[in-house]
């Protein structure tokens, strides 16, 4: 699966949009871009937000939050979402959660779930679960992987995140989302005691390994089982390898 930290996501969403010719480098660039975040011209605001997708500066967080919540241009809001993921701060989490619930634009929500994963704040567990269960495929894709980054912080959060990931692995029509659910289960189940939730997750991964029609999902389920190290999962992998089925 793609890395949850892959900043190429924003280039896939917006295309290549280089900074303006003559943009200064280093500290001068940062100062210039901070001023442009509040510029009247929407193109300047978007360019500045894009800059902070690749550069960290704590001073950018508050103006980026304002862009995310209030800019009329969806392209600027997308850029602000990814920039807040790059400049991860607990200050941004309430705004990100609010935008995830309210923004009409799926590309913005996709950037928001990526940013929430990078922020790693447990307040995002329930909003990410809701996105995984109800949103469009592009948002569900990254909600699945972001849950692993957020829910690993607390046992209670892991317990809330695993059941919807199991449902996503078993039921989602998009193979890429099933793969991300498998990956996240592999991350989270390592932190779980051997209980009913854990056993159900392992069973779901074994089912995906044996029954899923997509090769990529099978590979991610296998990798997750190896990462967890559950004896039943390892035994199934060994049996399938012996029979030449994987």
PDB file of C-alpha atoms in Angstrom:
ATOM      1  CA  UNK A   1       0.000   0.000   0.000  1.00  0.00           C
ATOM      2  CA  UNK A   2       1.172   3.603  -0.451  1.00  0.00           C
ATOM      3  CA  UNK A   3       2.774   5.197   2.571  1.00  0.00           C
ATOM      4  CA  UNK A   4       0.418   7.291   4.710  1.00  0.00           C
ATOM      5  CA  UNK A   5       3.156   9.930   4.704  1.00  0.00           C
ATOM      6  CA  UNK A   6       3.352  10.173   0.906  1.00  0.00           C
ATOM      7  CA  UNK A   7       3.188  13.858  -0.011  1.00  0.00           C
ATOM      8  CA  UNK A   8       2.778  12.896  -3.683  1.00  0.00           C
ATOM      9  CA  UNK A   9      -0.915  12.684  -2.790  1.00  0.00           C
ATOM     10  CA  UNK A  10      -1.316  16.407  -3.240  1.00  0.00           C
ATOM     11  CA  UNK A  11       0.383  16.314  -6.643  1.00  0.00           C
ATOM     12  CA  UNK A  12      -2.038  13.575  -7.687  1.00  0.00           C
ATOM     13  CA  UNK A  13      -4.919  15.774  -6.560  1.00  0.00           C
ATOM     14  CA  UNK A  14      -3.855  19.149  -7.921  1.00  0.00           C
ATOM     15  CA  UNK A  15      -1.228  18.315 -10.516  1.00  0.00           C
ATOM     16  CA  UNK A  16       2.179  19.902 -10.709  1.00  0.00           C
ATOM     17  CA  UNK A  17       1.924  23.580  -9.761  1.00  0.00           C
ATOM     18  CA  UNK A  18       5.428  24.936  -9.188  1.00  0.00           C
ATOM     19  CA  UNK A  19       6.086  28.049  -7.191  1.00  0.00           C
ATOM     20  CA  UNK A  20       6.267  31.305  -9.053  1.00  0.00           C
ATOM     21  CA  UNK A  21       9.488  32.126 -10.876  1.00  0.00           C
ATOM     22  CA  UNK A  22      11.739  34.237  -8.732  1.00  0.00           C
ATOM     23  CA  UNK A  23      10.421  32.950  -5.426  1.00  0.00           C
ATOM     24  CA  UNK A  24      13.180  33.439  -2.809  1.00  0.00           C
ATOM     25  CA  UNK A  25      14.734  30.479  -1.046  1.00  0.00           C
ATOM     26  CA  UNK A  26      15.225  29.613   2.618  1.00  0.00           C
ATOM     27  CA  UNK A  27      14.190  31.999   5.372  1.00  0.00           C
ATOM     28  CA  UNK A  28      13.202  34.702   2.883  1.00  0.00           C
ATOM     29  CA  UNK A  29      10.853  32.241   1.176  1.00  0.00           C
ATOM     30  CA  UNK A  30       9.229  31.271   4.454  1.00  0.00           C
ATOM     31  CA  UNK A  31       8.592  34.902   5.381  1.00  0.00           C
ATOM     32  CA  UNK A  32       7.207  35.632   1.933  1.00  0.00           C
ATOM     33  CA  UNK A  33       4.940  32.595   1.977  1.00  0.00           C
ATOM     34  CA  UNK A  34       3.635  33.386   5.455  1.00  0.00           C
ATOM     35  CA  UNK A  35       2.508  36.776   4.168  1.00  0.00           C
ATOM     36  CA  UNK A  36       0.978  35.240   1.048  1.00  0.00           C
ATOM     37  CA  UNK A  37      -1.225  32.924   3.135  1.00  0.00           C
ATOM     38  CA  UNK A  38      -3.407  35.951   3.867  1.00  0.00           C
ATOM     39  CA  UNK A  39      -3.095  37.610   0.439  1.00  0.00           C
ATOM     40  CA  UNK A  40      -6.176  38.924  -1.354  1.00  0.00           C
ATOM     41  CA  UNK A  41      -5.242  37.017  -4.509  1.00  0.00           C
ATOM     42  CA  UNK A  42      -6.458  33.399  -4.383  1.00  0.00           C
ATOM     43  CA  UNK A  43      -3.567  32.131  -6.516  1.00  0.00           C
ATOM     44  CA  UNK A  44      -1.048  33.557  -4.069  1.00  0.00           C
ATOM     45  CA  UNK A  45      -2.874  31.917  -1.167  1.00  0.00           C
ATOM     46  CA  UNK A  46      -2.839  28.561  -2.927  1.00  0.00           C
ATOM     47  CA  UNK A  47       0.855  28.847  -3.826  1.00  0.00           C
ATOM     48  CA  UNK A  48       1.671  29.687  -0.214  1.00  0.00           C
ATOM     49  CA  UNK A  49      -0.365  26.767   1.097  1.00  0.00           C
ATOM     50  CA  UNK A  50       1.390  24.455  -1.366  1.00  0.00           C
ATOM     51  CA  UNK A  51       4.741  25.711  -0.105  1.00  0.00           C
ATOM     52  CA  UNK A  52       3.915  24.554   3.417  1.00  0.00           C
ATOM     53  CA  UNK A  53       3.056  21.099   2.110  1.00  0.00           C
ATOM     54  CA  UNK A  54       6.825  20.694   1.757  1.00  0.00           C
ATOM     55  CA  UNK A  55       8.117  22.941   4.536  1.00  0.00           C
ATOM     56  CA  UNK A  56       7.517  23.012   8.276  1.00  0.00           C
ATOM     57  CA  UNK A  57       6.934  26.274  10.098  1.00  0.00           C
ATOM     58  CA  UNK A  58       4.807  26.471  13.245  1.00  0.00           C
ATOM     59  CA  UNK A  59       3.855  30.037  12.378  1.00  0.00           C
ATOM     60  CA  UNK A  60       1.901  28.747   9.379  1.00  0.00           C
ATOM     61  CA  UNK A  61      -0.520  26.590  11.382  1.00  0.00           C
ATOM     62  CA  UNK A  62      -3.072  29.244  12.360  1.00  0.00           C
ATOM     63  CA  UNK A  63      -3.325  30.919   8.929  1.00  0.00           C
ATOM     64  CA  UNK A  64      -3.551  27.477   7.320  1.00  0.00           C
ATOM     65  CA  UNK A  65      -6.450  26.631   9.644  1.00  0.00           C
ATOM     66  CA  UNK A  66      -8.176  29.827   8.529  1.00  0.00           C
ATOM     67  CA  UNK A  67      -7.687  28.882   4.873  1.00  0.00           C
ATOM     68  CA  UNK A  68      -8.972  25.370   5.456  1.00  0.00           C
ATOM     69  CA  UNK A  69     -12.105  26.590   7.192  1.00  0.00           C
ATOM     70  CA  UNK A  70     -12.906  29.667   5.178  1.00  0.00           C
ATOM     71  CA  UNK A  71     -11.264  29.919   1.755  1.00  0.00           C
ATOM     72  CA  UNK A  72     -13.804  29.882  -1.064  1.00  0.00           C
ATOM     73  CA  UNK A  73     -11.419  28.072  -3.427  1.00  0.00           C
ATOM     74  CA  UNK A  74     -11.473  24.277  -2.919  1.00  0.00           C
ATOM     75  CA  UNK A  75      -7.975  23.947  -4.382  1.00  0.00           C
ATOM     76  CA  UNK A  76      -6.653  26.230  -1.659  1.00  0.00           C
ATOM     77  CA  UNK A  77      -8.526  24.268   1.005  1.00  0.00           C
ATOM     78  CA  UNK A  78      -7.015  21.037  -0.334  1.00  0.00           C
ATOM     79  CA  UNK A  79      -3.541  22.564  -0.156  1.00  0.00           C
ATOM     80  CA  UNK A  80      -4.190  23.839   3.362  1.00  0.00           C
ATOM     81  CA  UNK A  81      -5.303  20.379   4.487  1.00  0.00           C
ATOM     82  CA  UNK A  82      -2.124  18.719   3.237  1.00  0.00           C
ATOM     83  CA  UNK A  83      -0.009  21.549   4.631  1.00  0.00           C
ATOM     84  CA  UNK A  84      -1.558  20.988   8.060  1.00  0.00           C
ATOM     85  CA  UNK A  85      -0.650  17.333   7.725  1.00  0.00           C
ATOM     86  CA  UNK A  86       2.925  18.324   7.027  1.00  0.00           C
ATOM     87  CA  UNK A  87       2.880  20.834   9.888  1.00  0.00           C
ATOM     88  CA  UNK A  88       1.057  18.491  12.256  1.00  0.00           C
ATOM     89  CA  UNK A  89      -0.252  20.219  15.366  1.00  0.00           C
ATOM     90  CA  UNK A  90      -2.893  19.363  17.956  1.00  0.00           C
ATOM     91  CA  UNK A  91      -4.116  22.933  17.503  1.00  0.00           C
ATOM     92  CA  UNK A  92      -5.393  22.027  14.039  1.00  0.00           C
ATOM     93  CA  UNK A  93      -7.275  18.868  15.037  1.00  0.00           C
ATOM     94  CA  UNK A  94     -10.660  20.457  15.934  1.00  0.00           C
ATOM     95  CA  UNK A  95     -10.699  22.396  12.663  1.00  0.00           C
ATOM     96  CA  UNK A  96      -9.744  19.306  10.663  1.00  0.00           C
ATOM     97  CA  UNK A  97     -12.522  17.280  12.303  1.00  0.00           C
ATOM     98  CA  UNK A  98     -15.026  20.059  11.632  1.00  0.00           C
ATOM     99  CA  UNK A  99     -14.052  20.317   7.967  1.00  0.00           C
ATOM    100  CA  UNK A 100     -14.192  16.539   7.542  1.00  0.00           C
ATOM    101  CA  UNK A 101     -17.812  16.647   8.687  1.00  0.00           C
ATOM    102  CA  UNK A 102     -18.877  19.697   6.690  1.00  0.00           C
ATOM    103  CA  UNK A 103     -16.827  20.317   3.536  1.00  0.00           C
ATOM    104  CA  UNK A 104     -18.689  19.317   0.367  1.00  0.00           C
ATOM    105  CA  UNK A 105     -15.493  18.695  -1.601  1.00  0.00           C
ATOM    106  CA  UNK A 106     -14.197  15.118  -1.505  1.00  0.00           C
ATOM    107  CA  UNK A 107     -10.633  16.136  -2.335  1.00  0.00           C
ATOM    108  CA  UNK A 108     -10.605  18.422   0.695  1.00  0.00           C
ATOM    109  CA  UNK A 109     -11.913  15.642   2.927  1.00  0.00           C
ATOM    110  CA  UNK A 110      -9.296  13.274   1.513  1.00  0.00           C
ATOM    111  CA  UNK A 111      -6.556  15.723   2.493  1.00  0.00           C
ATOM    112  CA  UNK A 112      -8.122  16.155   5.912  1.00  0.00           C
ATOM    113  CA  UNK A 113      -8.107  12.436   6.762  1.00  0.00           C
ATOM    114  CA  UNK A 114      -4.454  12.271   5.694  1.00  0.00           C
ATOM    115  CA  UNK A 115      -3.664  15.251   7.922  1.00  0.00           C
ATOM    116  CA  UNK A 116      -5.540  13.746  10.867  1.00  0.00           C
ATOM    117  CA  UNK A 117      -3.447  10.606  10.563  1.00  0.00           C
ATOM    118  CA  UNK A 118      -0.264  12.650  10.713  1.00  0.00           C
ATOM    119  CA  UNK A 119      -1.515  14.619  13.726  1.00  0.00           C
ATOM    120  CA  UNK A 120      -1.965  11.350  15.638  1.00  0.00           C
ATOM    121  CA  UNK A 121      -4.592  12.761  17.985  1.00  0.00           C
ATOM    122  CA  UNK A 122      -7.063  10.317  19.516  1.00  0.00           C
ATOM    123  CA  UNK A 123      -9.894  12.835  19.102  1.00  0.00           C
ATOM    124  CA  UNK A 124      -9.926  11.835  15.429  1.00  0.00           C
ATOM    125  CA  UNK A 125     -10.710   8.137  15.951  1.00  0.00           C
ATOM    126  CA  UNK A 126     -14.497   8.427  15.768  1.00  0.00           C
ATOM    127  CA  UNK A 127     -14.521  10.911  12.840  1.00  0.00           C
ATOM    128  CA  UNK A 128     -12.142   8.651  10.905  1.00  0.00           C
ATOM    129  CA  UNK A 129     -14.285   5.594  11.661  1.00  0.00           C
ATOM    130  CA  UNK A 130     -17.319   7.492  10.373  1.00  0.00           C
ATOM    131  CA  UNK A 131     -15.433   8.476   7.211  1.00  0.00           C
ATOM    132  CA  UNK A 132     -14.333   4.879   6.626  1.00  0.00           C
ATOM    133  CA  UNK A 133     -17.924   3.694   6.875  1.00  0.00           C
ATOM    134  CA  UNK A 134     -19.776   6.421   4.978  1.00  0.00           C
ATOM    135  CA  UNK A 135     -17.591   8.610   2.742  1.00  0.00           C
ATOM    136  CA  UNK A 136     -16.552   8.343  -0.896  1.00  0.00           C
ATOM    137  CA  UNK A 137     -13.860   5.850  -1.882  1.00  0.00           C
ATOM    138  CA  UNK A 138     -10.972   8.351  -2.012  1.00  0.00           C
ATOM    139  CA  UNK A 139     -11.693   9.399   1.570  1.00  0.00           C
ATOM    140  CA  UNK A 140     -12.305   5.853   2.815  1.00  0.00           C
ATOM    141  CA  UNK A 141      -8.933   4.837   1.377  1.00  0.00           C
ATOM    142  CA  UNK A 142      -6.963   7.202   3.587  1.00  0.00           C
ATOM    143  CA  UNK A 143      -9.292   6.987   6.565  1.00  0.00           C
ATOM    144  CA  UNK A 144      -8.366   3.299   6.747  1.00  0.00           C
ATOM    145  CA  UNK A 145      -4.631   3.962   6.935  1.00  0.00           C
ATOM    146  CA  UNK A 146      -4.954   7.056   9.133  1.00  0.00           C
ATOM    147  CA  UNK A 147      -6.796   5.012  11.760  1.00  0.00           C
ATOM    148  CA  UNK A 148      -3.663   2.946  12.299  1.00  0.00           C
ATOM    149  CA  UNK A 149      -1.654   6.092  12.988  1.00  0.00           C
ATOM    150  CA  UNK A 150      -4.201   7.516  15.428  1.00  0.00           C
ATOM    151  CA  UNK A 151      -5.713   4.498  17.169  1.00  0.00           C
ATOM    152  CA  UNK A 152      -2.389   2.964  18.150  1.00  0.00           C
ATOM    153  CA  UNK A 153      -2.129   5.458  20.973  1.00  0.00           C
ATOM    154  CA  UNK A 154      -4.654   3.873  23.355  1.00  0.00           C
ATOM    155  CA  UNK A 155      -6.115   0.386  23.840  1.00  0.00           C
ATOM    156  CA  UNK A 156      -9.624   1.873  23.932  1.00  0.00           C
ATOM    157  CA  UNK A 157      -9.025   3.514  20.552  1.00  0.00           C
ATOM    158  CA  UNK A 158      -7.634   0.317  19.042  1.00  0.00           C
ATOM    159  CA  UNK A 159     -10.733  -1.551  20.205  1.00  0.00           C
ATOM    160  CA  UNK A 160     -12.975   1.040  18.511  1.00  0.00           C
ATOM    161  CA  UNK A 161     -10.978   1.128  15.285  1.00  0.00           C
ATOM    162  CA  UNK A 162     -10.531  -2.581  14.580  1.00  0.00           C
ATOM    163  CA  UNK A 163     -14.195  -3.628  14.009  1.00  0.00           C
ATOM    164  CA  UNK A 164     -14.836  -1.058  11.222  1.00  0.00           C
ATOM    165  CA  UNK A 165     -11.494  -1.996   9.645  1.00  0.00           C
ATOM    166  CA  UNK A 166     -12.604  -5.641   9.670  1.00  0.00           C
ATOM    167  CA  UNK A 167     -15.865  -4.648   7.964  1.00  0.00           C
ATOM    168  CA  UNK A 168     -13.931  -2.627   5.413  1.00  0.00           C
ATOM    169  CA  UNK A 169     -11.634  -5.563   4.681  1.00  0.00           C
ATOM    170  CA  UNK A 170     -14.558  -7.929   4.233  1.00  0.00           C
ATOM    171  CA  UNK A 171     -17.096  -5.718   2.482  1.00  0.00           C
ATOM    172  CA  UNK A 172     -15.620  -2.699   0.729  1.00  0.00           C
ATOM    173  CA  UNK A 173     -15.969  -2.936  -3.050  1.00  0.00           C
ATOM    174  CA  UNK A 174     -12.672  -1.113  -3.655  1.00  0.00           C
ATOM    175  CA  UNK A 175      -9.635  -3.394  -3.538  1.00  0.00           C
ATOM    176  CA  UNK A 176      -7.302  -0.545  -2.549  1.00  0.00           C
ATOM    177  CA  UNK A 177      -9.452   0.193   0.494  1.00  0.00           C
ATOM    178  CA  UNK A 178      -9.496  -3.470   1.490  1.00  0.00           C
ATOM    179  CA  UNK A 179      -5.699  -3.438   1.210  1.00  0.00           C
ATOM    180  CA  UNK A 180      -5.419  -0.391   3.457  1.00  0.00           C
ATOM    181  CA  UNK A 181      -7.751  -2.017   5.982  1.00  0.00           C
ATOM    182  CA  UNK A 182      -5.520  -5.103   5.987  1.00  0.00           C
ATOM    183  CA  UNK A 183      -2.424  -2.949   6.475  1.00  0.00           C
ATOM    184  CA  UNK A 184      -3.999  -1.092   9.400  1.00  0.00           C
ATOM    185  CA  UNK A 185      -5.133  -4.314  11.053  1.00  0.00           C
ATOM    186  CA  UNK A 186      -1.552  -5.540  10.840  1.00  0.00           C
ATOM    187  CA  UNK A 187      -0.380  -2.405  12.609  1.00  0.00           C
ATOM    188  CA  UNK A 188      -3.029  -2.353  15.321  1.00  0.00           C
ATOM    189  CA  UNK A 189      -3.378  -6.033  16.195  1.00  0.00           C
ATOM    190  CA  UNK A 190       0.243  -6.185  17.297  1.00  0.00           C
ATOM    191  CA  UNK A 191      -0.812  -4.010  20.230  1.00  0.00           C
ATOM    192  CA  UNK A 192      -3.875  -6.108  21.124  1.00  0.00           C
ATOM    193  CA  UNK A 193      -4.202  -8.900  23.693  1.00  0.00           C
ATOM    194  CA  UNK A 194      -5.609 -12.200  22.464  1.00  0.00           C
ATOM    195  CA  UNK A 195      -9.330 -11.499  22.807  1.00  0.00           C
ATOM    196  CA  UNK A 196     -12.449 -11.711  20.644  1.00  0.00           C
ATOM    197  CA  UNK A 197     -11.661  -8.533  18.687  1.00  0.00           C
ATOM    198  CA  UNK A 198      -8.118  -9.727  18.003  1.00  0.00           C
ATOM    199  CA  UNK A 199      -9.283 -13.202  16.946  1.00  0.00           C
ATOM    200  CA  UNK A 200     -11.927 -11.767  14.616  1.00  0.00           C
ATOM    201  CA  UNK A 201      -9.331  -9.534  12.956  1.00  0.00           C
ATOM    202  CA  UNK A 202      -6.964 -12.465  12.404  1.00  0.00           C
ATOM    203  CA  UNK A 203      -9.829 -14.535  10.965  1.00  0.00           C
ATOM    204  CA  UNK A 204     -10.719 -11.691   8.595  1.00  0.00           C
ATOM    205  CA  UNK A 205      -7.116 -11.433   7.411  1.00  0.00           C
ATOM    206  CA  UNK A 206      -6.975 -15.195   6.826  1.00  0.00           C
ATOM    207  CA  UNK A 207     -10.240 -14.976   4.873  1.00  0.00           C
ATOM    208  CA  UNK A 208      -8.800 -12.191   2.727  1.00  0.00           C
ATOM    209  CA  UNK A 209      -5.625 -14.183   2.127  1.00  0.00           C
ATOM    210  CA  UNK A 210      -7.598 -17.230   0.993  1.00  0.00           C
ATOM    211  CA  UNK A 211     -10.707 -15.776  -0.635  1.00  0.00           C
ATOM    212  CA  UNK A 212     -10.106 -12.233  -1.888  1.00  0.00           C
ATOM    213  CA  UNK A 213      -9.943 -12.075  -5.680  1.00  0.00           C
ATOM    214  CA  UNK A 214      -7.448  -9.204  -5.718  1.00  0.00           C
ATOM    215  CA  UNK A 215      -3.769 -10.150  -5.598  1.00  0.00           C
ATOM    216  CA  UNK A 216      -2.815  -6.910  -3.867  1.00  0.00           C
ATOM    217  CA  UNK A 217      -5.303  -7.503  -1.067  1.00  0.00           C
ATOM    218  CA  UNK A 218      -3.983 -11.037  -0.627  1.00  0.00           C
ATOM    219  CA  UNK A 219      -0.425  -9.712  -0.388  1.00  0.00           C
ATOM    220  CA  UNK A 220      -1.364  -7.067   2.174  1.00  0.00           C
ATOM    221  CA  UNK A 221      -3.324  -9.610   4.222  1.00  0.00           C
ATOM    222  CA  UNK A 222      -0.306 -11.933   4.186  1.00  0.00           C
ATOM    223  CA  UNK A 223       2.021  -9.104   5.232  1.00  0.00           C
ATOM    224  CA  UNK A 224      -0.360  -8.150   8.049  1.00  0.00           C
ATOM    225  CA  UNK A 225      -0.505 -11.722   9.357  1.00  0.00           C
ATOM    226  CA  UNK A 226       3.277 -11.950   9.292  1.00  0.00           C
ATOM    227  CA  UNK A 227       3.523  -8.657  11.149  1.00  0.00           C
ATOM    228  CA  UNK A 228       1.066  -9.792  13.820  1.00  0.00           C
ATOM    229  CA  UNK A 229       2.792 -13.156  14.191  1.00  0.00           C
ATOM    230  CA  UNK A 230      -0.366 -15.011  15.213  1.00  0.00           C
ATOM    231  CA  UNK A 231       0.215 -18.806  15.177  1.00  0.00           C
ATOM    232  CA  UNK A 232      -3.013 -19.527  13.272  1.00  0.00           C
ATOM    233  CA  UNK A 233      -2.165 -16.967  10.642  1.00  0.00           C
ATOM    234  CA  UNK A 234       1.398 -18.202  10.259  1.00  0.00           C
ATOM    235  CA  UNK A 235       0.184 -21.790   9.990  1.00  0.00           C
ATOM    236  CA  UNK A 236      -2.254 -20.841   7.224  1.00  0.00           C
ATOM    237  CA  UNK A 237       0.464 -18.997   5.304  1.00  0.00           C
ATOM    238  CA  UNK A 238       2.755 -22.020   5.584  1.00  0.00           C
ATOM    239  CA  UNK A 239       0.007 -24.364   4.368  1.00  0.00           C
ATOM    240  CA  UNK A 240      -0.861 -22.167   1.384  1.00  0.00           C
ATOM    241  CA  UNK A 241       2.810 -21.804   0.449  1.00  0.00           C
ATOM    242  CA  UNK A 242       3.283 -25.580   0.687  1.00  0.00           C
ATOM    243  CA  UNK A 243       0.353 -26.096  -1.686  1.00  0.00           C
ATOM    244  CA  UNK A 244       1.693 -23.445  -4.047  1.00  0.00           C
ATOM    245  CA  UNK A 245      -1.395 -21.275  -3.689  1.00  0.00           C
ATOM    246  CA  UNK A 246       0.484 -18.129  -2.665  1.00  0.00           C
TER     247      UNK A 246
END
